[in-house]
Amino acid sequence: QFPRQCVTPEALRSGRCCPSLFPSLTPDPTDSCGASVGRGRCAPLQVDARPHGPQYPHDGIDDRELWPTRFFNSSCLCVGNFSGHDCGSCKPGWTGPSCNLRVLAVRRNILELSAQERRRFINALDMAKRTTHPHYVIASRRYAEIFSPDGNNTQFENITIYNYFVWTHYYSVMKTFLGPGQESFGGVDFSHEGPAFLTWHRYHLLQLERDMQEMLRDPTFALPYWNFAIGGNECDICTDDFMGARSNFDSTLLSSNSVFSQWQILCESVEDYDTFGTICNSTEGGPIRRNPAGNVARPMVQRLPEPQDVALCLEVGLFDTPPFYSNSSESFRNTVEGYNDPTGKYDPIVRSLHNLAHLFLNGTGGQTHLSPNDPIFILLHTFTDAVFDEWLRRHNADISVYPLENAPIGHNRRYNMVPFWPPVSNDEMFVTAPENLGYAYEVQWPSRDLNITEIITIAVVAALVLVAVIFAAASCAVHRRRKDDLHQPLLGEQYPRYSEEDYERDARQSAV
Ligand SMILES: O=C1C=c2cc(C(=O)O)[nH]c2=CC1=O
Ligand SMILES: [Cu+2]
């Protein structure tokens, strides 16, 4: 969550987190944020102080309120295409030493990667699981306990790139500690059950993708996606070629042929954290558990979403609706998140789309505080993000549809997403990805089946058209007949003309 240079007791006390871009070359502390090379400067950070919804009734007791001001009041403000905690990197979509070269990462269906591409992705994940994050460290205590008793040390830890991805998710969903002996408050979630669900998870993935690009020294590296909307009760990516088959020995574990069976998970001891007011740290524990479609106690989550569900949710026209929470109806966000049925109607027992995919995994990937430990999380969320991007494009969405205030804490438009650094607010992720964020999805979207009203409407219209055609044909026929009649030779012409000679002859005869 914070750059390694910023967690010294001095930096933390100063409230400034503006690291030098060339720490070894320029020990001068005033040269922060690459200021000497025109990349940025240190500036007071902006926070959202607008009112949030009633779900979180406390004030001043959670380190995540007004993020990140409990820890810092200044951060690097980078110029142009420069970006990052020290302005040493480029904005998404840009690369090169001067950040003036365009780059696009194409996120593809994992089932469509070549065997080589697939192996490369899995190896890269395994490398990220073992490589210490080059820039960020994590707090292993709440701010109240972050300094050692003598004040000479702080409680931050190194963490690997992948575990940082797991930890940031945990930190965003953990309960609020209210004090020893008191039950922690669970009505708080900075990344789910509100409009920020889509923007938060978008940034979460982008951060991992960029960390992996840096690790691999490949700015085109892209996370793939899993189209989980395939219906049925089979997990098609749960094989040893992809994310790991089921173990033959324990149906809730992964096969030893998969490297993921060796992964150890983080943030297992939630009861301890919530009881003692500690927080998840970088210590790894047990293995990933996964038992797709195996939740016999909850038959509703024994199947995956249907392709139609995606087509339907893309038609929900409003981004989010009051109270901007998990009970919002007719909200695209609540529909794709999975608290509404796929047409957008709220029903407390429904679990669809993203939520259903999580719960289907039935194990590590189905518990909010643990879910990113199962790498399927990445693929499940890139697909959810692809649906979000498609919705933004189809509805030509403008930021005005994103609530400025009264969303649950963390979810207002200008709130800085917890616990990312440097500060990044929800609105910065409410943009189409290829044009603004340097990545694009290659997806074939299902077209929607017709519903009963549409079938009836089409049938009625077709019947009316048929009747009209028959009527038109009949009247044409009648018309033609009439016209033909008119064109018949005149009466006199049907018979020999009664000429003057005839008249004279008849006159002569009658005279006789
Ligand atoms: O990891 C997650 C687990 C979830 C469970 C639900 C649910 O609807 O009960 N939703 C979830 C989201 C997650 O991210
Ligand atoms: Cu999540």
Short mmCIF file of C-alpha atoms and ligand atoms in Angstrom, two decimals:
data_model
loop_
_atom_site.label_atom_id
_atom_site.label_comp_id
_atom_site.label_asym_id
_atom_site.label_seq_id
_atom_site.Cartn_x
_atom_site.Cartn_y
_atom_site.Cartn_z
CA GLN A 1 0.00 0.00 0.00
CA PHE A 2 2.87 2.45 0.63
CA PRO A 3 6.27 2.86 -1.04
CA ARG A 4 9.11 1.39 0.97
CA GLN A 5 10.79 4.84 1.25
CA CYS A 6 7.70 6.30 2.97
CA VAL A 7 7.35 3.98 5.95
CA THR A 8 10.28 5.19 8.00
CA PRO A 9 9.25 6.81 11.31
CA GLU A 10 10.42 10.20 9.95
CA ALA A 11 8.51 9.99 6.66
CA LEU A 12 5.39 8.76 8.44
CA ARG A 13 5.58 11.59 11.00
CA SER A 14 6.07 14.17 8.26
CA GLY A 15 2.93 13.03 6.44
CA ARG A 16 4.80 13.39 3.14
CA CYS A 17 5.21 10.45 0.81
CA CYS A 18 7.12 11.92 -2.12
CA PRO A 19 10.08 9.63 -2.81
CA SER A 20 13.08 10.69 -4.80
CA LEU A 21 13.20 9.21 -8.28
CA PHE A 22 16.99 8.78 -8.09
CA PRO A 23 17.59 8.06 -4.41
CA SER A 24 21.20 6.97 -4.91
CA LEU A 25 22.12 9.86 -7.23
CA THR A 26 20.30 12.64 -5.48
CA PRO A 27 20.32 12.35 -1.74
CA ASP A 28 18.83 15.85 -1.71
CA PRO A 29 15.40 15.27 -0.11
CA THR A 30 13.94 18.21 -1.99
CA ASP A 31 14.38 16.35 -5.28
CA SER A 32 11.28 14.27 -4.94
CA CYS A 33 8.92 12.91 -7.59
CA GLY A 34 11.49 13.38 -10.38
CA ALA A 35 11.09 17.14 -10.03
CA SER A 36 14.64 17.80 -11.27
CA VAL A 37 13.84 16.10 -14.58
CA GLY A 38 10.41 17.63 -14.96
CA ARG A 39 8.41 14.49 -14.20
CA GLY A 40 6.38 15.73 -11.21
CA ARG A 41 6.28 17.40 -7.83
CA CYS A 42 5.12 16.80 -4.28
CA ALA A 43 1.60 18.15 -3.66
CA PRO A 44 -1.12 18.00 -1.02
CA LEU A 45 -3.41 15.09 -1.81
CA GLN A 46 -7.12 15.46 -2.55
CA VAL A 47 -9.74 13.59 -0.56
CA ASP A 48 -13.48 13.15 -0.85
CA ALA A 49 -15.26 14.56 2.18
CA ARG A 50 -18.79 14.34 0.78
CA PRO A 51 -21.36 12.49 2.88
CA HIS A 52 -21.49 8.73 2.52
CA GLY A 53 -24.45 6.41 3.05
CA PRO A 54 -25.81 5.28 6.44
CA GLN A 55 -24.30 1.77 6.36
CA TYR A 56 -21.18 2.95 8.20
CA PRO A 57 -22.29 4.94 11.28
CA HIS A 58 -18.85 5.54 12.84
CA ASP A 59 -16.46 8.44 12.51
CA GLY A 60 -12.72 8.66 12.97
CA ILE A 61 -12.08 5.10 14.12
CA ASP A 62 -11.11 3.35 10.92
CA ASP A 63 -7.75 4.04 9.18
CA ARG A 64 -9.50 3.79 5.83
CA GLU A 65 -11.77 6.82 6.38
CA LEU A 66 -10.77 9.74 4.12
CA TRP A 67 -8.12 7.48 2.61
CA PRO A 68 -5.15 7.93 2.79
CA THR A 69 -5.04 10.91 5.17
CA ARG A 70 -4.61 8.82 8.33
CA PHE A 71 -1.11 8.08 7.00
CA PHE A 72 -0.10 10.87 4.61
CA ASN A 73 -1.15 14.32 3.43
CA SER A 74 1.12 14.73 0.38
CA SER A 75 1.93 12.55 -2.61
CA CYS A 76 3.66 12.88 -5.96
CA LEU A 77 1.66 14.69 -8.61
CA CYS A 78 3.13 13.63 -11.95
CA VAL A 79 3.21 15.63 -15.18
CA GLY A 80 1.87 14.48 -18.58
CA ASN A 81 2.23 10.74 -19.17
CA PHE A 82 4.40 10.18 -16.08
CA SER A 83 2.92 8.26 -13.21
CA GLY A 84 3.64 6.16 -10.13
CA HIS A 85 4.62 6.77 -6.51
CA ASP A 86 7.82 8.61 -7.60
CA CYS A 87 6.73 9.58 -11.15
CA GLY A 88 9.19 6.95 -12.35
CA SER A 89 6.68 5.03 -14.45
CA CYS A 90 4.23 5.82 -17.25
CA LYS A 91 0.46 6.23 -17.27
CA PRO A 92 -1.34 3.08 -18.47
CA GLY A 93 -1.19 2.90 -22.26
CA TRP A 94 2.23 4.59 -22.49
CA THR A 95 5.75 3.22 -22.43
CA GLY A 96 9.38 4.11 -23.20
CA PRO A 97 11.92 6.16 -21.22
CA SER A 98 9.96 9.35 -21.92
CA CYS A 99 6.53 7.70 -21.73
CA ASN A 100 5.68 8.91 -25.23
CA LEU A 101 5.18 5.55 -26.96
CA ARG A 102 1.71 4.01 -27.14
CA VAL A 103 1.21 0.44 -25.91
CA LEU A 104 -1.88 -1.77 -25.70
CA ALA A 105 -2.23 -4.98 -23.69
CA VAL A 106 -4.82 -7.30 -25.25
CA ARG A 107 -6.70 -9.42 -22.70
CA ARG A 108 -7.82 -12.67 -24.34
CA ASN A 109 -9.89 -15.70 -23.45
CA ILE A 110 -7.58 -18.06 -21.56
CA LEU A 111 -9.05 -21.02 -23.51
CA GLU A 112 -7.85 -19.40 -26.74
CA LEU A 113 -4.22 -18.93 -25.71
CA SER A 114 -1.69 -21.22 -27.38
CA ALA A 115 -0.10 -23.86 -25.14
CA GLN A 116 3.03 -21.71 -25.02
CA GLU A 117 1.13 -18.52 -24.11
CA ARG A 118 -0.77 -20.39 -21.43
CA ARG A 119 2.41 -21.85 -19.89
CA ARG A 120 4.00 -18.43 -19.98
CA PHE A 121 1.03 -16.95 -18.08
CA ILE A 122 1.07 -19.65 -15.42
CA ASN A 123 4.83 -19.35 -14.97
CA ALA A 124 4.49 -15.58 -14.68
CA LEU A 125 1.86 -15.99 -11.95
CA ASP A 126 4.10 -18.39 -10.08
CA MET A 127 6.98 -15.95 -10.39
CA ALA A 128 4.76 -13.13 -9.05
CA LYS A 129 3.84 -15.36 -6.10
CA ARG A 130 7.55 -15.63 -5.21
CA THR A 131 8.94 -12.19 -6.16
CA THR A 132 9.09 -9.48 -3.51
CA HIS A 133 7.20 -6.37 -4.56
CA PRO A 134 9.81 -3.89 -5.78
CA HIS A 135 8.03 -0.77 -4.48
CA TYR A 136 5.30 -1.46 -1.94
CA VAL A 137 5.24 -2.73 1.63
CA ILE A 138 2.17 -3.44 3.74
CA ALA A 139 1.12 -2.32 7.22
CA SER A 140 0.83 -5.25 9.61
CA ARG A 141 -0.89 -3.13 12.28
CA ARG A 142 -3.56 -0.47 12.50
CA TYR A 143 -2.21 3.09 12.57
CA ALA A 144 -2.71 3.22 16.35
CA GLU A 145 -0.08 0.50 16.73
CA ILE A 146 2.11 1.23 13.75
CA PHE A 147 5.05 2.74 15.69
CA SER A 148 7.14 0.49 17.93
CA PRO A 149 6.94 1.47 21.64
CA ASP A 150 10.24 3.37 21.41
CA GLY A 151 9.05 5.17 18.29
CA ASN A 152 12.13 4.11 16.31
CA ASN A 153 10.44 1.56 14.10
CA THR A 154 7.22 1.03 12.20
CA GLN A 155 5.23 -2.13 11.57
CA PHE A 156 5.43 -2.63 7.83
CA GLU A 157 6.45 -5.77 5.94
CA ASN A 158 7.73 -6.81 2.56
CA ILE A 159 5.32 -8.85 0.53
CA THR A 160 5.43 -10.61 -2.85
CA ILE A 161 3.75 -9.15 -5.93
CA TYR A 162 0.92 -11.71 -5.93
CA ASN A 163 0.45 -11.59 -2.17
CA TYR A 164 0.20 -7.81 -2.40
CA PHE A 165 -2.77 -8.38 -4.75
CA VAL A 166 -4.33 -10.67 -2.11
CA TRP A 167 -3.58 -8.33 0.78
CA THR A 168 -5.01 -5.16 -0.83
CA HIS A 169 -8.31 -6.98 -1.38
CA TYR A 170 -8.34 -8.18 2.22
CA TYR A 171 -7.58 -4.68 3.53
CA SER A 172 -10.47 -3.23 1.53
CA VAL A 173 -13.03 -5.69 2.98
CA MET A 174 -11.82 -6.18 6.56
CA LYS A 175 -14.10 -5.28 9.46
CA THR A 176 -13.66 -2.11 11.52
CA PHE A 177 -12.01 -2.74 14.87
CA LEU A 178 -14.02 -0.99 17.57
CA GLY A 179 -11.79 -1.79 20.56
CA PRO A 180 -10.68 -4.70 22.73
CA GLY A 181 -13.54 -6.90 23.86
CA GLN A 182 -15.92 -5.38 21.35
CA GLU A 183 -17.18 -7.14 18.27
CA SER A 184 -15.68 -5.73 15.08
CA PHE A 185 -18.07 -3.88 12.77
CA GLY A 186 -18.77 -5.73 9.53
CA GLY A 187 -21.08 -3.28 7.75
CA VAL A 188 -18.22 -1.83 5.78
CA ASP A 189 -16.71 -2.86 2.46
CA PHE A 190 -14.62 -0.46 0.39
CA SER A 191 -14.72 -2.63 -2.75
CA HIS A 192 -18.05 -4.51 -2.93
CA GLU A 193 -21.78 -3.79 -2.61
CA GLY A 194 -21.55 -0.33 -4.12
CA PRO A 195 -20.68 1.56 -7.31
CA ALA A 196 -16.95 1.24 -6.62
CA PHE A 197 -17.19 -2.52 -7.05
CA LEU A 198 -16.40 -2.12 -10.75
CA THR A 199 -13.88 0.72 -10.53
CA TRP A 200 -12.04 -0.79 -7.52
CA HIS A 201 -11.62 -4.23 -9.07
CA ARG A 202 -10.60 -2.63 -12.35
CA TYR A 203 -7.73 -0.80 -10.64
CA HIS A 204 -6.84 -3.89 -8.60
CA LEU A 205 -6.31 -5.89 -11.83
CA LEU A 206 -4.53 -3.04 -13.58
CA GLN A 207 -2.07 -2.76 -10.69
CA LEU A 208 -1.29 -6.49 -10.86
CA GLU A 209 -0.96 -6.42 -14.65
CA ARG A 210 1.45 -3.48 -14.47
CA ASP A 211 3.47 -5.07 -11.66
CA MET A 212 3.76 -8.23 -13.78
CA GLN A 213 4.69 -6.21 -16.89
CA GLU A 214 7.51 -4.64 -14.89
CA MET A 215 8.57 -8.01 -13.46
CA LEU A 216 8.63 -9.57 -16.96
CA ARG A 217 9.99 -6.41 -18.61
CA ASP A 218 7.20 -6.75 -21.14
CA PRO A 219 4.80 -3.78 -21.39
CA THR A 220 2.43 -5.83 -23.58
CA PHE A 221 1.87 -8.62 -21.04
CA ALA A 222 -1.89 -8.96 -20.55
CA LEU A 223 -4.00 -10.85 -18.03
CA PRO A 224 -6.38 -13.28 -19.77
CA TYR A 225 -10.03 -13.77 -18.81
CA TRP A 226 -12.35 -16.69 -18.06
CA ASN A 227 -15.78 -16.53 -19.64
CA PHE A 228 -17.57 -18.03 -16.65
CA ALA A 229 -21.02 -17.59 -18.21
CA ILE A 230 -21.15 -21.05 -19.75
CA GLY A 231 -23.95 -22.58 -17.67
CA GLY A 232 -23.79 -26.10 -16.30
CA ASN A 233 -21.79 -27.42 -13.38
CA GLU A 234 -18.38 -27.93 -15.02
CA CYS A 235 -15.41 -25.65 -14.41
CA ASP A 236 -13.77 -25.75 -17.85
CA ILE A 237 -10.53 -24.08 -16.68
CA CYS A 238 -10.12 -26.41 -13.70
CA THR A 239 -7.66 -28.71 -15.46
CA ASP A 240 -3.91 -29.11 -14.95
CA ASP A 241 -3.25 -27.27 -18.23
CA PHE A 242 -5.03 -24.25 -16.83
CA MET A 243 -5.82 -23.41 -13.19
CA GLY A 244 -5.48 -26.88 -11.67
CA ALA A 245 -7.62 -30.01 -11.66
CA ARG A 246 -9.24 -31.50 -8.58
CA SER A 247 -6.95 -33.61 -6.43
CA ASN A 248 -7.62 -37.37 -6.56
CA PHE A 249 -7.02 -37.61 -2.85
CA ASP A 250 -9.04 -34.71 -1.43
CA SER A 251 -11.87 -33.33 -3.55
CA THR A 252 -11.44 -29.85 -2.01
CA LEU A 253 -7.75 -29.55 -2.98
CA LEU A 254 -5.87 -29.07 -6.26
CA SER A 255 -4.05 -31.80 -8.15
CA SER A 256 -0.33 -32.02 -7.45
CA ASN A 257 0.28 -31.73 -11.21
CA SER A 258 -0.66 -28.08 -10.95
CA VAL A 259 1.83 -25.55 -9.59
CA PHE A 260 -1.09 -23.89 -7.78
CA SER A 261 -1.34 -26.90 -5.45
CA GLN A 262 1.94 -25.61 -3.97
CA TRP A 263 0.65 -22.12 -3.30
CA GLN A 264 0.03 -21.15 0.30
CA ILE A 265 -2.66 -18.66 1.14
CA LEU A 266 -2.70 -15.37 3.04
CA CYS A 267 -5.15 -13.75 5.49
CA GLU A 268 -6.61 -17.01 6.83
CA SER A 269 -6.91 -15.93 10.47
CA VAL A 270 -9.77 -13.44 10.17
CA GLU A 271 -11.22 -14.37 13.57
CA ASP A 272 -7.90 -13.42 15.18
CA TYR A 273 -7.62 -10.16 13.27
CA ASP A 274 -11.17 -9.17 14.17
CA THR A 275 -10.80 -10.17 17.82
CA PHE A 276 -7.39 -8.67 18.50
CA GLY A 277 -7.47 -5.71 16.13
CA THR A 278 -4.51 -7.02 14.18
CA ILE A 279 -4.48 -7.21 10.40
CA CYS A 280 -3.50 -9.80 7.86
CA ASN A 281 0.26 -9.81 7.24
CA SER A 282 2.54 -11.45 4.70
CA THR A 283 2.68 -14.81 6.51
CA GLU A 284 1.49 -17.66 4.33
CA GLY A 285 -0.60 -20.58 5.63
CA GLY A 286 -2.56 -23.51 4.20
CA PRO A 287 -3.30 -24.52 0.58
CA ILE A 288 -5.89 -23.20 -1.87
CA ARG A 289 -9.21 -25.03 -1.51
CA ARG A 290 -11.61 -25.34 -4.41
CA ASN A 291 -14.56 -27.66 -4.92
CA PRO A 292 -16.45 -26.38 -7.98
CA ALA A 293 -20.20 -27.09 -7.91
CA GLY A 294 -19.65 -28.97 -4.67
CA ASN A 295 -21.79 -26.89 -2.32
CA VAL A 296 -24.55 -29.41 -1.67
CA ALA A 297 -26.02 -27.25 1.06
CA ARG A 298 -26.67 -24.47 -1.45
CA PRO A 299 -27.91 -25.93 -4.75
CA MET A 300 -28.40 -22.45 -6.24
CA VAL A 301 -24.60 -22.03 -6.45
CA GLN A 302 -23.90 -25.44 -7.99
CA ARG A 303 -24.12 -24.07 -11.51
CA LEU A 304 -22.43 -21.28 -13.46
CA PRO A 305 -24.22 -18.26 -14.96
CA GLU A 306 -25.72 -18.66 -18.46
CA PRO A 307 -24.48 -16.78 -21.56
CA GLN A 308 -27.90 -15.08 -21.67
CA ASP A 309 -27.27 -13.58 -18.25
CA VAL A 310 -24.42 -11.52 -19.70
CA ALA A 311 -26.50 -10.39 -22.68
CA LEU A 312 -29.33 -9.35 -20.34
CA CYS A 313 -27.22 -7.48 -17.79
CA LEU A 314 -25.63 -5.42 -20.58
CA GLU A 315 -29.10 -4.02 -21.30
CA VAL A 316 -29.65 -2.65 -17.79
CA GLY A 317 -29.54 1.06 -18.57
CA LEU A 318 -28.73 2.74 -15.25
CA PHE A 319 -25.21 2.41 -13.86
CA ASP A 320 -26.35 2.38 -10.23
CA THR A 321 -29.46 3.36 -8.28
CA PRO A 322 -30.10 4.57 -4.70
CA PRO A 323 -29.16 3.45 -2.12
CA PHE A 324 -26.11 2.41 -4.25
CA TYR A 325 -25.82 -0.73 -2.19
CA SER A 326 -26.33 -4.50 -2.48
CA ASN A 327 -30.11 -3.98 -2.47
CA SER A 328 -30.19 -1.55 -5.41
CA SER A 329 -32.69 -2.56 -8.09
CA GLU A 330 -32.41 -1.82 -11.85
CA SER A 331 -28.70 -1.16 -11.31
CA PHE A 332 -26.20 -2.46 -13.87
CA ARG A 333 -23.51 -2.56 -11.17
CA ASN A 334 -25.63 -4.59 -8.74
CA THR A 335 -26.65 -6.89 -11.60
CA VAL A 336 -23.17 -7.71 -12.84
CA GLU A 337 -21.94 -7.91 -9.23
CA GLY A 338 -24.66 -10.51 -8.81
CA TYR A 339 -27.12 -9.33 -6.16
CA ASN A 340 -29.83 -8.76 -8.80
CA ASP A 341 -31.25 -11.24 -11.25
CA PRO A 342 -29.71 -10.78 -14.72
CA THR A 343 -32.50 -8.44 -15.85
CA GLY A 344 -31.74 -6.09 -12.95
CA LYS A 345 -34.48 -6.98 -10.46
CA TYR A 346 -33.44 -7.13 -6.82
CA ASP A 347 -34.20 -10.33 -4.93
CA PRO A 348 -32.34 -11.04 -1.68
CA ILE A 349 -31.95 -14.74 -2.41
CA VAL A 350 -30.52 -14.27 -5.90
CA ARG A 351 -26.85 -14.83 -6.64
CA SER A 352 -25.93 -14.31 -10.26
CA LEU A 353 -22.99 -13.43 -12.55
CA HIS A 354 -19.87 -12.39 -10.55
CA ASN A 355 -21.14 -13.49 -7.12
CA LEU A 356 -22.38 -16.78 -8.51
CA ALA A 357 -19.00 -17.49 -10.15
CA HIS A 358 -17.27 -16.87 -6.78
CA LEU A 359 -19.68 -19.04 -4.82
CA PHE A 360 -19.54 -21.80 -7.47
CA LEU A 361 -15.80 -22.22 -6.67
CA ASN A 362 -16.84 -23.19 -3.16
CA GLY A 363 -13.61 -22.74 -1.24
CA THR A 364 -10.86 -20.12 -1.03
CA GLY A 365 -12.23 -18.28 -4.08
CA GLY A 366 -15.69 -18.00 -2.53
CA GLN A 367 -14.81 -16.12 0.67
CA THR A 368 -14.38 -12.37 0.31
CA HIS A 369 -11.40 -11.98 2.67
CA LEU A 370 -9.52 -14.84 0.91
CA SER A 371 -10.79 -15.00 -2.66
CA PRO A 372 -7.76 -13.56 -4.57
CA ASN A 373 -5.58 -16.35 -3.12
CA ASP A 374 -7.13 -18.58 -5.79
CA PRO A 375 -5.69 -17.28 -9.09
CA ILE A 376 -9.04 -17.98 -10.78
CA PHE A 377 -9.98 -14.69 -9.10
CA ILE A 378 -7.95 -12.82 -11.74
CA LEU A 379 -9.71 -14.52 -14.64
CA LEU A 380 -13.16 -14.17 -13.07
CA HIS A 381 -12.59 -10.46 -12.51
CA THR A 382 -11.06 -9.69 -15.91
CA PHE A 383 -14.26 -11.10 -17.43
CA THR A 384 -16.40 -8.99 -15.06
CA ASP A 385 -14.29 -5.98 -16.09
CA ALA A 386 -14.81 -6.84 -19.77
CA VAL A 387 -18.58 -6.71 -19.19
CA PHE A 388 -18.13 -3.33 -17.46
CA ASP A 389 -16.10 -2.02 -20.42
CA GLU A 390 -18.70 -3.26 -22.91
CA TRP A 391 -21.44 -1.57 -20.87
CA LEU A 392 -19.53 1.75 -20.84
CA ARG A 393 -19.23 1.55 -24.63
CA ARG A 394 -22.80 0.46 -25.42
CA HIS A 395 -24.35 3.06 -23.15
CA ASN A 396 -21.90 5.80 -24.08
CA ALA A 397 -21.58 6.34 -20.35
CA ASP A 398 -20.55 9.63 -18.89
CA ILE A 399 -19.19 10.09 -15.34
CA SER A 400 -22.36 12.04 -14.42
CA VAL A 401 -24.15 8.69 -13.89
CA TYR A 402 -21.72 7.80 -11.08
CA PRO A 403 -22.95 9.07 -7.65
CA LEU A 404 -20.94 11.92 -6.13
CA GLU A 405 -22.29 11.32 -2.61
CA ASN A 406 -24.43 9.12 -0.35
CA ALA A 407 -22.92 5.89 -1.67
CA PRO A 408 -21.52 3.55 1.04
CA ILE A 409 -18.18 4.68 2.47
CA GLY A 410 -15.42 4.31 -0.13
CA HIS A 411 -17.87 4.30 -3.03
CA ASN A 412 -18.43 8.00 -3.79
CA ARG A 413 -17.14 9.18 -7.17
CA ARG A 414 -14.12 11.08 -5.83
CA TYR A 415 -13.20 8.72 -2.98
CA ASN A 416 -9.64 7.42 -3.17
CA MET A 417 -9.78 3.64 -3.54
CA VAL A 418 -8.56 1.87 -0.39
CA PRO A 419 -5.68 0.93 0.04
CA PHE A 420 -4.00 1.99 -3.20
CA TRP A 421 -1.08 4.35 -3.49
CA PRO A 422 -0.60 6.88 -5.00
CA PRO A 423 -4.20 8.01 -4.41
CA VAL A 424 -6.54 7.09 -7.27
CA SER A 425 -10.27 7.86 -7.18
CA ASN A 426 -13.19 5.87 -8.56
CA ASP A 427 -13.88 8.30 -11.42
CA GLU A 428 -10.42 7.66 -12.87
CA MET A 429 -11.47 4.09 -13.65
CA PHE A 430 -14.88 5.04 -15.08
CA VAL A 431 -13.53 5.35 -18.64
CA THR A 432 -13.33 3.00 -21.62
CA ALA A 433 -10.21 0.86 -21.30
CA PRO A 434 -8.67 0.79 -24.81
CA GLU A 435 -8.75 4.56 -25.23
CA ASN A 436 -7.79 5.52 -21.68
CA LEU A 437 -6.18 2.66 -19.79
CA GLY A 438 -3.97 0.90 -22.31
CA TYR A 439 -5.72 -2.46 -22.45
CA ALA A 440 -8.51 -3.99 -24.48
CA TYR A 441 -10.59 -7.17 -24.42
CA GLU A 442 -11.02 -9.54 -27.32
CA VAL A 443 -14.52 -10.95 -26.66
CA GLN A 444 -17.47 -12.27 -28.67
CA TRP A 445 -20.60 -11.10 -26.82
CA PRO A 446 -23.67 -13.36 -26.87
CA SER A 447 -26.76 -11.89 -28.49
CA ARG A 448 -29.84 -11.95 -26.38
CA ASP A 449 -32.66 -14.49 -26.85
CA LEU A 450 -36.08 -12.91 -27.34
CA ASN A 451 -38.35 -12.69 -24.32
CA ILE A 452 -42.03 -13.63 -24.39
CA THR A 453 -43.28 -10.03 -24.85
CA GLU A 454 -40.93 -9.57 -27.78
CA ILE A 455 -42.00 -12.89 -29.32
CA ILE A 456 -45.70 -11.88 -29.00
CA THR A 457 -44.98 -8.41 -30.40
CA ILE A 458 -43.10 -9.86 -33.35
CA ALA A 459 -45.89 -12.43 -33.94
CA VAL A 460 -48.58 -9.71 -33.86
CA VAL A 461 -46.60 -7.44 -36.18
CA ALA A 462 -45.93 -10.37 -38.54
CA ALA A 463 -49.66 -11.26 -38.53
CA LEU A 464 -50.61 -7.65 -39.23
CA VAL A 465 -48.12 -7.46 -42.06
CA LEU A 466 -49.48 -10.71 -43.48
CA VAL A 467 -53.06 -9.42 -43.26
CA ALA A 468 -51.99 -6.18 -44.90
CA VAL A 469 -50.21 -8.05 -47.68
CA ILE A 470 -53.25 -10.28 -48.30
CA PHE A 471 -55.56 -7.27 -48.26
CA ALA A 472 -53.27 -5.37 -50.61
CA ALA A 473 -53.06 -8.35 -52.96
CA ALA A 474 -56.84 -8.78 -52.92
CA SER A 475 -57.53 -5.13 -53.59
CA CYS A 476 -54.95 -5.14 -56.35
CA ALA A 477 -56.67 -8.07 -57.95
CA VAL A 478 -60.06 -6.35 -57.76
CA HIS A 479 -58.57 -3.15 -59.05
CA ARG A 480 -56.91 -4.92 -61.94
CA ARG A 481 -60.18 -6.61 -62.83
CA ARG A 482 -61.99 -3.27 -62.84
CA LYS A 483 -59.31 -1.70 -64.90
CA ASP A 484 -59.44 -4.63 -67.32
CA ASP A 485 -63.20 -4.12 -67.52
CA LEU A 486 -62.75 -0.48 -68.40
CA HIS A 487 -60.27 -1.40 -71.05
CA GLN A 488 -62.75 -3.84 -72.68
CA PRO A 489 -63.73 -2.50 -76.17
CA LEU A 490 -66.79 -0.18 -75.97
CA LEU A 491 -70.17 -1.77 -76.47
CA GLY A 492 -70.43 -0.46 -80.05
CA GLU A 493 -67.07 -1.83 -80.86
CA GLN A 494 -68.06 -5.31 -79.84
CA TYR A 495 -70.53 -5.31 -82.64
CA PRO A 496 -70.19 -4.07 -86.18
CA ARG A 497 -70.43 -0.31 -86.07
CA TYR A 498 -73.88 1.04 -86.96
CA SER A 499 -72.69 3.17 -89.81
CA GLU A 500 -74.36 5.85 -91.92
CA GLU A 501 -74.80 3.31 -94.68
CA ASP A 502 -76.61 1.02 -92.23
CA TYR A 503 -78.84 3.94 -91.24
CA GLU A 504 -79.67 4.79 -94.78
CA ARG A 505 -80.30 1.12 -95.57
CA ASP A 506 -82.56 0.73 -92.56
CA ALA A 507 -84.35 3.95 -93.42
CA ARG A 508 -84.89 2.79 -96.98
CA GLN A 509 -86.24 -0.54 -95.76
CA SER A 510 -88.64 1.04 -93.32
CA ALA A 511 -89.84 3.40 -96.07
CA VAL A 512 -90.60 0.35 -98.15
O1 LIG B 1 -14.86 -13.45 -2.86
C1 LIG B 1 -16.04 -13.19 -2.92
C2 LIG B 1 -16.99 -14.01 -2.33
C3 LIG B 1 -18.32 -13.69 -2.40
C4 LIG B 1 -19.46 -14.24 -1.92
C5 LIG B 1 -20.49 -13.47 -2.31
C6 LIG B 1 -21.92 -13.65 -2.05
O2 LIG B 1 -22.68 -13.15 -2.87
O3 LIG B 1 -22.29 -14.24 -1.06
N1 LIG B 1 -20.02 -12.48 -3.02
C7 LIG B 1 -18.69 -12.56 -3.09
C8 LIG B 1 -17.78 -11.74 -3.67
C9 LIG B 1 -16.43 -12.02 -3.60
O4 LIG B 1 -15.59 -11.28 -4.09
CU CU B 2 -13.61 -8.61 -4.70
#
